[in-house]
CSV table of C-alpha atoms in Angstrom, one decimal:
chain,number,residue,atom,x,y,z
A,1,UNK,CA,0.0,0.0,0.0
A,2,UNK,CA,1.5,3.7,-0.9
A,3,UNK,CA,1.7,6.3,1.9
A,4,UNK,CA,2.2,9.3,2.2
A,5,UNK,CA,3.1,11.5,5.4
A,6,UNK,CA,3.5,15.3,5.1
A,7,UNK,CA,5.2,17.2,8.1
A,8,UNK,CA,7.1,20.7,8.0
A,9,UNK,CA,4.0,22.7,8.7
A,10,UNK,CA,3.4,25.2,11.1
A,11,UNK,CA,2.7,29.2,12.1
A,12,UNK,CA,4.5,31.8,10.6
A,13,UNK,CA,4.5,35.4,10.2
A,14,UNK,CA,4.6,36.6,6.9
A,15,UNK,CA,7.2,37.0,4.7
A,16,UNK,CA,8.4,34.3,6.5
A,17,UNK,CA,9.1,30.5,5.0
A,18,UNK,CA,8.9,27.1,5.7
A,19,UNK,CA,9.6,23.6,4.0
A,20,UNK,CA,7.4,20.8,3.6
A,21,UNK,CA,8.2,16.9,3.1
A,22,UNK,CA,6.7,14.2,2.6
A,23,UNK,CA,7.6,11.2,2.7
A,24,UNK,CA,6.6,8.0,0.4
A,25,UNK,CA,6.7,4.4,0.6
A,26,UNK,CA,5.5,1.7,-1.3
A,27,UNK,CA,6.0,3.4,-4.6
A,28,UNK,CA,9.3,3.9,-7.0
A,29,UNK,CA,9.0,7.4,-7.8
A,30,UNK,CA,9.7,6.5,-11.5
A,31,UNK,CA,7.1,7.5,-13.7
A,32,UNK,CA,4.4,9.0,-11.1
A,33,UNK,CA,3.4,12.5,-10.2
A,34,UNK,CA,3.8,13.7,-6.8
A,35,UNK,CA,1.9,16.9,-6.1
A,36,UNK,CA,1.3,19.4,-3.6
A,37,UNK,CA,-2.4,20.8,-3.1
A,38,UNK,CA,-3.7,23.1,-0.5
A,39,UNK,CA,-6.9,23.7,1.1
A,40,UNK,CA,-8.9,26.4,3.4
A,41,UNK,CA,-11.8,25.9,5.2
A,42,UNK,CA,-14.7,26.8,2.9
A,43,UNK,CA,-12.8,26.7,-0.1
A,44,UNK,CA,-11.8,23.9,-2.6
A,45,UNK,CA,-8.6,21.9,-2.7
A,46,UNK,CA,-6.3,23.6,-5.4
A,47,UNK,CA,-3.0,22.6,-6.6
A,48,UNK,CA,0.1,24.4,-5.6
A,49,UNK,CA,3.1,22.5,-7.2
A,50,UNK,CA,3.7,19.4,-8.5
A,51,UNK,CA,6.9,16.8,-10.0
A,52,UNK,CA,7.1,14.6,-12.2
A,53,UNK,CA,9.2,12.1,-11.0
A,54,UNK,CA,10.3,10.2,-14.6
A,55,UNK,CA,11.6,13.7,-15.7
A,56,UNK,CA,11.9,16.0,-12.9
A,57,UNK,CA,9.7,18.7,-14.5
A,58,UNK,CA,8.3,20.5,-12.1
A,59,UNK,CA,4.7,22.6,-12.5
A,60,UNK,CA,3.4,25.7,-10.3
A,61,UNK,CA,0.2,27.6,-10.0
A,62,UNK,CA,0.9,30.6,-11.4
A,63,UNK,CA,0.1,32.4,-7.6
A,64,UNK,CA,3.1,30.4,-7.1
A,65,UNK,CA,5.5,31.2,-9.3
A,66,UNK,CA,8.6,33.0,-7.5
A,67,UNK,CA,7.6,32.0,-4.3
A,68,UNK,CA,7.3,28.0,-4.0
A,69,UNK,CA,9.8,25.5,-5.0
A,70,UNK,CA,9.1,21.6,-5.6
A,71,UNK,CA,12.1,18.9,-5.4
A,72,UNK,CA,12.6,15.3,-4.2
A,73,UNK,CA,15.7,13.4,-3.0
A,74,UNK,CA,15.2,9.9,-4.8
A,75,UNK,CA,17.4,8.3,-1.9
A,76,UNK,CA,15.2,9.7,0.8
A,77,UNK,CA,11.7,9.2,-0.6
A,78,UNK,CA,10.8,12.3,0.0
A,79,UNK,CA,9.4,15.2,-1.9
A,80,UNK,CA,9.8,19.1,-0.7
A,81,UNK,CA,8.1,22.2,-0.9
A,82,UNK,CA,9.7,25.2,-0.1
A,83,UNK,CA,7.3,28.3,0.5
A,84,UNK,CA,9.2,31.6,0.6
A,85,UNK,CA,7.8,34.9,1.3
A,86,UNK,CA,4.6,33.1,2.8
A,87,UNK,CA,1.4,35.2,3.1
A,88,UNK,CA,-1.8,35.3,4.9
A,89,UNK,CA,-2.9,34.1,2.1
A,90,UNK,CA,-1.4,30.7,1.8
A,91,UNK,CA,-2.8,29.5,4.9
A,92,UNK,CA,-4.2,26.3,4.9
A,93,UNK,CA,-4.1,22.4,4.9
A,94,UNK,CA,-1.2,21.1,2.5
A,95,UNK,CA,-1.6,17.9,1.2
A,96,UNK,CA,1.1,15.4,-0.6
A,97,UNK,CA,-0.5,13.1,-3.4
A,98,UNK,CA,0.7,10.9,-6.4
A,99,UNK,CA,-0.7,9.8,-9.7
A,100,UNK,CA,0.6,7.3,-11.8
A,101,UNK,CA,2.2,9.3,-15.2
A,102,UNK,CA,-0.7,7.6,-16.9
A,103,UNK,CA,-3.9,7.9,-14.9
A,104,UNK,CA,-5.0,11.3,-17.3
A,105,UNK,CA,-5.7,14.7,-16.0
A,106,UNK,CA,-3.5,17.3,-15.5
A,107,UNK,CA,-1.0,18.1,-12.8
A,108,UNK,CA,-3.4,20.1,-10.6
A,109,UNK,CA,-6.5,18.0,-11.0
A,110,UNK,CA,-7.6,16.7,-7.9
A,111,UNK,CA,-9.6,14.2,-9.5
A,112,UNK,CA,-6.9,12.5,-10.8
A,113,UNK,CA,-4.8,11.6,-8.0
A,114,UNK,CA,-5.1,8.3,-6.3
A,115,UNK,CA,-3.6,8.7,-2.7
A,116,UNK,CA,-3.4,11.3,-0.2
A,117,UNK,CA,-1.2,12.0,2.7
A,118,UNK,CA,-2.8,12.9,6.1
A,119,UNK,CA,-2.1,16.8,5.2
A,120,UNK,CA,0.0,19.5,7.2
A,121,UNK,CA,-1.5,23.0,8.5
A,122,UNK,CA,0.1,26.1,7.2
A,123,UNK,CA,-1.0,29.4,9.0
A,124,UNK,CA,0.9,32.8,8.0
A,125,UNK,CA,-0.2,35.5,10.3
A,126,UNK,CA,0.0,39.3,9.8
């Protein structure tokens, strides 16, 4: 079975950054998306960055761009997410996922992921 467990959350102020892993198991890496989606109460899950592992491209919501930065470490099973400059803005729940390369979709389509880690709260405070 594939798992997922996000930590690196917390409470920031903002302008402030933090760096989120999350580490994998049962999976190679090769060939699968690993994404990073957030969500805030009310609101629906969007996608904030996401890898694909056969390549290393990486993909960002355009809010974003500048600011975030997705990489793994093969050895380590893990994937990262560095949030710079954080604002009020980006607080919420963080989720890791994966997708086979082949499952359809694009990166940020929820739909299309087939497991979820447990998630990770972000709050950036004024």
């Amino acid at each position: 079975q594939v798992q997922l467990v996000e930590s690196g959350g917390g409470s920031v102020q903002a302008g402030g950054s933090l760096r989120l892993s999350c580490v994998t198991s049962g999976l190679s890496y090769r060939g699968y998306y690993m994404g990073w989606f957030r969500q805030a109460p009310g609101k629906e899950r969007e996608g904030v960055a996401a890898i694909y592992t056969g390549t290393g491209s990486a993909y960002y919501s355009d809010s974003m761009k500048g600011r975030f930065t997705i990489s793994r470490d093969n050895a380590k099973n893990t994937v990262y997410l560095l949030m710079n400059s954080l604002k009020p803005e980006d607080t919420a729940m963080y989720y890791c996922a994966t997708k086979p390369g082949q499952n359809g979709g694009n990166w940020y389509s929820v739909w299309s992921y087939m497991y979820w880690g447990q998630g990770t709260q972000v709050t950036v405070s004024s």
